[in-house]
Short mmCIF file of C-alpha atoms in Angstrom, two decimals:
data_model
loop_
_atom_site.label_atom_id
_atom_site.label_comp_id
_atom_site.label_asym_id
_atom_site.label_seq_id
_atom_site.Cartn_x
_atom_site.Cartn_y
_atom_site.Cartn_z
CA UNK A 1 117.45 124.25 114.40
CA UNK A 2 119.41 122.61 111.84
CA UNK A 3 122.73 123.78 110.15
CA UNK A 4 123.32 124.42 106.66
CA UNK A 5 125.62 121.49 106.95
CA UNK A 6 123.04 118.90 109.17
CA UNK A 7 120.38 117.77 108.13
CA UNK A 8 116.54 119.10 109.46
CA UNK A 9 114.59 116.24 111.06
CA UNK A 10 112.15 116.31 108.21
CA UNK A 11 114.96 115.26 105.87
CA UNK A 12 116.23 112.62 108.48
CA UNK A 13 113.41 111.37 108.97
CA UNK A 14 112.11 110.82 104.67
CA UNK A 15 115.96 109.39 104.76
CA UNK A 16 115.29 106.91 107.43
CA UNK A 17 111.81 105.67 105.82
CA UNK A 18 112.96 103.78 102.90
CA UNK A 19 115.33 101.88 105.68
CA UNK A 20 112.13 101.37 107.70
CA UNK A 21 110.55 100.15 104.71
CA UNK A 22 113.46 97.30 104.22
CA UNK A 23 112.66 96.26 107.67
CA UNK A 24 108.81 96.05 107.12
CA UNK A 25 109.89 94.18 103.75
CA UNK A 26 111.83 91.54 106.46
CA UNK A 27 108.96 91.37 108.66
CA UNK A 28 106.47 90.79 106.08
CA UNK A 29 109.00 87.64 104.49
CA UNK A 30 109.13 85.97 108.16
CA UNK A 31 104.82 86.08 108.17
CA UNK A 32 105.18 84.40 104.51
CA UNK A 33 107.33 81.80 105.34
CA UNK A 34 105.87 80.71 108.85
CA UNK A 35 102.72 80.35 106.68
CA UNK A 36 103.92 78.31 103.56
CA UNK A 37 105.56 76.31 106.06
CA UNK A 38 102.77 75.66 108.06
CA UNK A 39 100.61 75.31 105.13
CA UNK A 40 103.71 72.92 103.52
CA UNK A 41 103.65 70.67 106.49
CA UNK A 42 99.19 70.46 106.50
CA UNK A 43 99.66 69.17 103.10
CA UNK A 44 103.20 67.32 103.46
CA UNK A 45 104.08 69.25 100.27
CA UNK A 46 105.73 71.88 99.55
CA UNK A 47 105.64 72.33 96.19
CA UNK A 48 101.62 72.37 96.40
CA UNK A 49 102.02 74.95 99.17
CA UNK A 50 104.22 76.89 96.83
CA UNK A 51 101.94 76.59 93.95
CA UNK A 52 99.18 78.11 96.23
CA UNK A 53 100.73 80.91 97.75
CA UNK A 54 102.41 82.30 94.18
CA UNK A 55 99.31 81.37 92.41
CA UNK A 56 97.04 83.21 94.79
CA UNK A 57 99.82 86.27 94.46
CA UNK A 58 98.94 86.13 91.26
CA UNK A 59 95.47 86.12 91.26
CA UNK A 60 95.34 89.34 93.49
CA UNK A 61 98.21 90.96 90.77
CA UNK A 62 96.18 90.34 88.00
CA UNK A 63 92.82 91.80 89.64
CA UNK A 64 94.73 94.91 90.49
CA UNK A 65 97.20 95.45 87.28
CA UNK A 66 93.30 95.49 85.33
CA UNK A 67 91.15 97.48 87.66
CA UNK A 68 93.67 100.69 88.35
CA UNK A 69 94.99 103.03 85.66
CA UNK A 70 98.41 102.60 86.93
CA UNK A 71 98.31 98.79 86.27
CA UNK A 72 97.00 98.66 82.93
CA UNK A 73 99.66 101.89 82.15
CA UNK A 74 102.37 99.60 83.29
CA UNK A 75 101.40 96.59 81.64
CA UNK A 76 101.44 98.68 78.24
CA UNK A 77 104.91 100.16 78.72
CA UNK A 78 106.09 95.87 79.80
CA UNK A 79 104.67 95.26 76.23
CA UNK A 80 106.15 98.04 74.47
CA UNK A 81 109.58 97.01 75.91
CA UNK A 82 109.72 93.60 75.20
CA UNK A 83 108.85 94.54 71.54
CA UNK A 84 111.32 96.69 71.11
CA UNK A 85 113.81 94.60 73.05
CA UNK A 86 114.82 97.58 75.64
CA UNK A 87 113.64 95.27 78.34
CA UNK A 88 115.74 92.30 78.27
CA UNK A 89 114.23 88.52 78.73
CA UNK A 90 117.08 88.41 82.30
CA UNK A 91 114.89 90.67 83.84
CA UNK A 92 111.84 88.91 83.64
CA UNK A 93 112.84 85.72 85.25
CA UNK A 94 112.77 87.07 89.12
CA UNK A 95 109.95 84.52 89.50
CA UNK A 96 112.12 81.73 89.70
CA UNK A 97 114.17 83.33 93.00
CA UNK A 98 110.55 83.61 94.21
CA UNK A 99 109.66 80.07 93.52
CA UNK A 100 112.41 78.85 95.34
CA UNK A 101 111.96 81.14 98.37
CA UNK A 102 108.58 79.87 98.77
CA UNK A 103 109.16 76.33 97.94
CA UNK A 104 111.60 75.89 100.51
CA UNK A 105 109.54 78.03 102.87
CA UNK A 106 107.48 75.23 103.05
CA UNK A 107 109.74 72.20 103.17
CA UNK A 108 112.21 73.38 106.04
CA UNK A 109 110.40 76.17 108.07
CA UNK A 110 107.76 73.95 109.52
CA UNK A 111 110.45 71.93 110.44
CA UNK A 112 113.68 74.00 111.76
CA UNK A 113 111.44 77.23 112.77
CA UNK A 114 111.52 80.63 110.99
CA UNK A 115 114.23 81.86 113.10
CA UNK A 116 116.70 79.13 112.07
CA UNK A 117 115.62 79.37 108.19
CA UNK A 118 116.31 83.29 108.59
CA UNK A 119 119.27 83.07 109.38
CA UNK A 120 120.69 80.94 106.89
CA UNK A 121 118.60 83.34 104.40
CA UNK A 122 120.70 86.33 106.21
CA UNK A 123 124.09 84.88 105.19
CA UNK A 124 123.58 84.21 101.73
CA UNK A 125 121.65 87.61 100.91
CA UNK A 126 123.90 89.92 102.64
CA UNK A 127 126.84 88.67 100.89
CA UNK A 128 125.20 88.33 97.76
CA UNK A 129 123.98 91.92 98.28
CA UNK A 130 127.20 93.41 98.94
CA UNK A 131 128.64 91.40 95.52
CA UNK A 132 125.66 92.48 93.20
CA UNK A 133 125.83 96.59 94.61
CA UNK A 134 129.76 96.61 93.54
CA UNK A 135 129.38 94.87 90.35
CA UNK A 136 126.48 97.37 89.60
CA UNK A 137 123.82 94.64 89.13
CA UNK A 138 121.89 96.80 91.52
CA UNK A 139 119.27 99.44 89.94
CA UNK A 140 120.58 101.93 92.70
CA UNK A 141 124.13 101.87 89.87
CA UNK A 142 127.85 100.63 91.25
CA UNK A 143 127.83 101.38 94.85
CA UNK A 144 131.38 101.28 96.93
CA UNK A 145 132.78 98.50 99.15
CA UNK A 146 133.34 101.11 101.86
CA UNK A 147 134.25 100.29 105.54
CA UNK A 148 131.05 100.88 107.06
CA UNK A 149 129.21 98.50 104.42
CA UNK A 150 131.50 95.72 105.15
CA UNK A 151 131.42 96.16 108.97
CA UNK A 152 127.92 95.66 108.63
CA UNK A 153 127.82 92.22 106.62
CA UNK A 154 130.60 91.32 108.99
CA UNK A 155 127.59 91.94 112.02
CA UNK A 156 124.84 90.25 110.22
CA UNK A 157 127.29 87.06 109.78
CA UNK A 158 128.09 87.42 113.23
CA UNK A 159 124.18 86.91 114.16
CA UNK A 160 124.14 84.12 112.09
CA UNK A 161 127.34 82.73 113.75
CA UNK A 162 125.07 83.11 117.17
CA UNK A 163 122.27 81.38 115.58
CA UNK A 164 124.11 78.27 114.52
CA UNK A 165 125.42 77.57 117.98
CA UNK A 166 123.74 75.24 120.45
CA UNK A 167 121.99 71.95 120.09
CA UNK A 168 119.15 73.27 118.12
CA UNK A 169 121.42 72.98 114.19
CA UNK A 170 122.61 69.21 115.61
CA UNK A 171 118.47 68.28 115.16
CA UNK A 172 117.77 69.45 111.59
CA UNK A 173 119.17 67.63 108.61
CA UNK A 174 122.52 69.45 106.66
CA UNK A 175 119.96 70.08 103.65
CA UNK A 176 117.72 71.96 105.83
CA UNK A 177 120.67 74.17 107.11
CA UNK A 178 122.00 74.61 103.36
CA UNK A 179 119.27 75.04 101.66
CA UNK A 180 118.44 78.95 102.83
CA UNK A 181 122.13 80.00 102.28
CA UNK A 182 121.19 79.43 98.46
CA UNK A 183 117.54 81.17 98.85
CA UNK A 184 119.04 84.24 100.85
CA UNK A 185 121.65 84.86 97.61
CA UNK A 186 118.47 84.45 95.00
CA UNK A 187 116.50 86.83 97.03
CA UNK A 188 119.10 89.49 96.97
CA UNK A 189 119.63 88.80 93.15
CA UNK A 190 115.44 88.73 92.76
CA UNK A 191 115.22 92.01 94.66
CA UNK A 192 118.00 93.66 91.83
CA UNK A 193 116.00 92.30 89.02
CA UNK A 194 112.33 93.45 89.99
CA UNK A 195 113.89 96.40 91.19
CA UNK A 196 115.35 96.66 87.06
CA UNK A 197 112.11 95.90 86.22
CA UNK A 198 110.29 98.50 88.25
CA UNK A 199 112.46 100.82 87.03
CA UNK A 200 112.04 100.04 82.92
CA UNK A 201 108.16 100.18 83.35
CA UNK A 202 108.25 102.84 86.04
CA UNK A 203 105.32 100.56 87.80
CA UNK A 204 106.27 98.31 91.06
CA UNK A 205 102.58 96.89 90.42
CA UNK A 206 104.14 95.47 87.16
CA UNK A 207 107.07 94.00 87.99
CA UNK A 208 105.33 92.43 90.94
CA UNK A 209 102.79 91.16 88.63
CA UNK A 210 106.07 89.96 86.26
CA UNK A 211 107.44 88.28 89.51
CA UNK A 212 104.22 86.36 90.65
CA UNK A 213 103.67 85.13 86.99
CA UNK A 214 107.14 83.48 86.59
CA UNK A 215 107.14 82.37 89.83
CA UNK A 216 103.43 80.56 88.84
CA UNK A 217 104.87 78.70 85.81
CA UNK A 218 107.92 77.59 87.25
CA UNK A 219 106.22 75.62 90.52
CA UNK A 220 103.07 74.65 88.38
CA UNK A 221 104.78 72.68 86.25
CA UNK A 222 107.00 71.35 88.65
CA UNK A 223 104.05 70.14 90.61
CA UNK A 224 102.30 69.15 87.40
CA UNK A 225 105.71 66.45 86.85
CA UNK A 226 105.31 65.29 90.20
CA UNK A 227 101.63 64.85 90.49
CA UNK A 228 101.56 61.66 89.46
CA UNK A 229 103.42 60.02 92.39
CA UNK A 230 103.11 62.76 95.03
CA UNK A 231 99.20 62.43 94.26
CA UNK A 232 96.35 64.74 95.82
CA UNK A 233 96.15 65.97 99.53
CA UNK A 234 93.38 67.25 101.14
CA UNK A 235 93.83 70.91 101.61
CA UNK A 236 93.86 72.02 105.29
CA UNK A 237 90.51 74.09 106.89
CA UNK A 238 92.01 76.93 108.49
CA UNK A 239 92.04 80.22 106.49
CA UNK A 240 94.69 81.95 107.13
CA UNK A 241 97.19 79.39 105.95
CA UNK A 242 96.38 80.40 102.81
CA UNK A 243 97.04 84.55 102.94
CA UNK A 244 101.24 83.95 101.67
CA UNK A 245 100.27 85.04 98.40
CA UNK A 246 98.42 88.15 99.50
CA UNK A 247 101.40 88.94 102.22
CA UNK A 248 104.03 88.23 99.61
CA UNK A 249 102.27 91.04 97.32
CA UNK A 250 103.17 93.28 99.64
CA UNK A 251 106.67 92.56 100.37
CA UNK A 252 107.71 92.23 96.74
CA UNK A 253 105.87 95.42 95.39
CA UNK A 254 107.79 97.27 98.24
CA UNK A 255 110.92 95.58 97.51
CA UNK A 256 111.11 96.59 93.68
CA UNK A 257 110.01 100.04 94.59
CA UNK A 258 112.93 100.62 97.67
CA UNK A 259 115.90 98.79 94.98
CA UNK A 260 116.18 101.51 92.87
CA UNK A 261 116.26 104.10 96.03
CA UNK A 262 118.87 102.19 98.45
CA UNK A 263 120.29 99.91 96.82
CA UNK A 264 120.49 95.87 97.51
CA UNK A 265 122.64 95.71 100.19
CA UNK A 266 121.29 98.21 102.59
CA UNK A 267 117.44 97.04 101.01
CA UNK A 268 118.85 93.17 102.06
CA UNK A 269 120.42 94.38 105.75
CA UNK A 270 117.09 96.17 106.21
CA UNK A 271 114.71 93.26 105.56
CA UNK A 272 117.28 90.71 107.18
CA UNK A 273 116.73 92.69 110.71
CA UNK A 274 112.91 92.76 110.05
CA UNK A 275 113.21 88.63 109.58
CA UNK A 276 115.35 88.61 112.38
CA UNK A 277 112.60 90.50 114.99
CA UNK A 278 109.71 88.66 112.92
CA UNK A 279 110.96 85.32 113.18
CA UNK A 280 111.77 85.84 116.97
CA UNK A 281 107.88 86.88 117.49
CA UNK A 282 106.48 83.60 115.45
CA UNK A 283 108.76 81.11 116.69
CA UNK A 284 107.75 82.25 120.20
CA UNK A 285 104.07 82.60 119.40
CA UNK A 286 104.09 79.35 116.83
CA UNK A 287 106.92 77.04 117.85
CA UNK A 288 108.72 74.98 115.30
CA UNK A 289 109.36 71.14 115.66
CA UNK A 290 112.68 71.98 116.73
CA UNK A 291 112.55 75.38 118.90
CA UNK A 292 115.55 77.71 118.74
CA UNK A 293 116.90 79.62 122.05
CA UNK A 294 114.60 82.81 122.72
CA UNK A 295 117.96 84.65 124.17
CA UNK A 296 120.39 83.26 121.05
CA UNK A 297 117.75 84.87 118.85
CA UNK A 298 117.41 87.97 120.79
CA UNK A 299 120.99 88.45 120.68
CA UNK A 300 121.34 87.61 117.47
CA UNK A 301 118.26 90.77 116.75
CA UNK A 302 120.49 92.97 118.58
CA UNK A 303 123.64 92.12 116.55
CA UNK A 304 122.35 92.53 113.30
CA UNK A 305 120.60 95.70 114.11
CA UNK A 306 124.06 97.13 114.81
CA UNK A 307 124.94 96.04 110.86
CA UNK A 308 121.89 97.62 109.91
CA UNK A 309 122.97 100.88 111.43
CA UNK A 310 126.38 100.78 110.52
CA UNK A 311 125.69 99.80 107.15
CA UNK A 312 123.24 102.32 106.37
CA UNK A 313 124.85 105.27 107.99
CA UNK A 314 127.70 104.48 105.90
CA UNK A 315 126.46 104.23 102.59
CA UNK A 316 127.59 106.03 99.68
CA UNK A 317 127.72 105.72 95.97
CA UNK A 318 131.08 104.91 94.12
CA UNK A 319 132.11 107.48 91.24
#
C-alpha cells in the first residue's frame, strides 16, 4: 500500500507511459530511417526518397484530417488562428526539420548504418533539448537545468563517445558523420514547434498534418530544381520500402502530443534510447555498408538508458 507521500503504482505507472511513449517515438524514427535509406540507396537519391516518404505522410494526413470529426475540428481552429494571427507563421515551418531528417535519412543511413546515424542524431538533439527546455521554447514552459537533467545529457554523450570509437567512423566520409549532429538539433527544435502547434489547435492530427505539408513543399521543389540533371530512376519493387511516410505518421503525431506533457528534453532522451535499441535490432537484422560493433552498440544502449533514467527521475519544472 502506498503512502500519502509515495506514489500508488497506478500513478507510477500513467507517469512512466508518456516516457515509454518517447521511447516508442525513438524506435519508430530508427524503422523510418533504415527505410528512406534503403529506399535512398534503390534509387541513388535521396531527395526522391524524401519526396516519397513525406509525400506519402501526407497523403495518409490528409485522408484522415477529412474523414474524422477531430481532423476537420482541428483544421478549423488552424484556420481560425492564422486569421487572427494567434498562431504565428514560426510555428508552422516544423516541416522543414522533417525534410531534412528524412533527406539525410536517405543519403547517409544506407551507407554508415542506422546505428552510426543515431548517434550523431543523439548528440545534437539532447543538447539542443536541454537548450530549448531552459530558454522555454518548449510547450511543457521554462524547465530547470537541474543536476539530474544534465547528468543525463552527460550519459547520452557518453554513448555517443562509445559509438565513435573503433575503425567503423575511419570508413564513412566527415559529411556523413556531421551531417546528423545538425538533424538531431532540428529534430529537438521540430518536436517544440509541433508540440506549439498541437497545443494552439488542441489536435496532434493537425499539427502532424501541418508538419507533413511543409515538409512536402520544401523537398518537392528541391527535387523539382534538381530534376533536370539528377533525371528519373526507376522506382524499386519491393513494398515495404515505401511505408516511411505511414511510420513517420506515427512518430510525429505522438511526438507533438508527449511535448506539451514532458517536455523536449526528457521527450528527446526518451526517443534517443528507443533509436539506440532500434538501430541495434536493424543494423543486426539489415547490415549497413559499413557495419558498426554489435557490443559498442550494446554498450552504448545500456549507457544511454542510464541518462534516460536519471534524466527523467529528475525532472522538474523551474518557477
Amino acid at each position: 500500500m502506498s503512502t500519502p507521500d509515495q506514489p500508488s503504482p497506478s500513478r507510477r505507472a500513467r507517469g512512466l507511459a508518456p516516457v515509454a511513449g518517447a521511447i516508442a517515438v525513438g524506435v519508430l524514427t530508427a524503422i523510418q530511417s533504415r527505410l528512406n535509406g534503403g529506399l535512398g540507396a534503390a534509387l541513388d537519391d535521396a531527395i526522391v526518397a524524401a519526396v516519397i516518404s513525406f509525400g506519402s505522410g501526407l497523403a495518409i494526413m490528409v485522408a484522415l484530417a477529412a474523414a474524422l470529426p477531430a481532423g476537420r475540428a482541428g483544421v478549423a481552429r488552424l484556420v481560425r488562428g492564422v486569421r487572427a494571427r494567434d498562431i504565428p507563421w514560426w510555428i508552422l515551418i516544423g516541416g522543414a526539420a522533417g525534410a531534412l531528417t528524412v533527406g539525410s535519412q536517405g543519403a547517409v543511413v544506407g551507407v554508415i548504418g542506422t546505428a552510426l546515424f543515431t548517434v550523431g542524431v543523439v548528440a545534437g538533439q539532447t543538447l539542443s533539448g536541454l537548450i530549448l527546455d531552459r530558454v522555454g521554447y518548449s510547450p511543457a514552459g521554462v524547465t530547470a537545468v537541474t543536476v539530474p537533467r544534465v547528468v543525463g545529457v552527460a550519459l547520452a554523450l557518453a554513448a555517443v563517445t562509445v559509438s565513435l570509437t573503433g575503425g567503423t567512423v575511419a570508413q564513412a566520409p566527415l559529411w556523413m558523420l556531421l551531417l546528423p549532429l545538425l538533424v538531431g538539433a532540428g529534430l529537438a527544435w521540430q518536436q517544440a514547434t509541433n508540440g506549439r502547434l498541437q497545443r494552439a489547435t488542441a489536435s496532434a492530427m493537425t499539427a502532424t498534418l501541418v508538419n507533413f505539408a511543409g515538409g512536402t513543399v520544401v523537398l518537392g521543389a528541391i527535387a523539382l530544381v534538381r530534376a533536370p540533371l539528377a533525371g528519373v530512376a526507376p522506382l524499386p519493387a519491393d513494398p515495404w520500402l515505401y511505408l516511411g511516410g505511414a511510420i513517420g505518421v506515427a512518430y510525429i503525431a505522438l511526438s507533438a502530443a508527449l511535448a506539451p506533457r514532458i517536455g523536449v528534453l526528457l521527450l528527446s532522451l526518451g526517443s534517443v534510447l528507443g533509436m539506440l535499441v532500434g538501430s541495434l535490432a536493424l543494423d543486426l537484422l539489415w547490415p549497413p555498408a559499413v557495419p558498426p560493433s554489435p557490443v559498442r552498440s550494446a554498450i552504448t544502449v545500456a549507457v544511454a538508458c542510464v541518462g534516460v533514467t536519471i534524466a527523467a527521475v529528475g525532472r522538474r519544472s523551474a518557477r
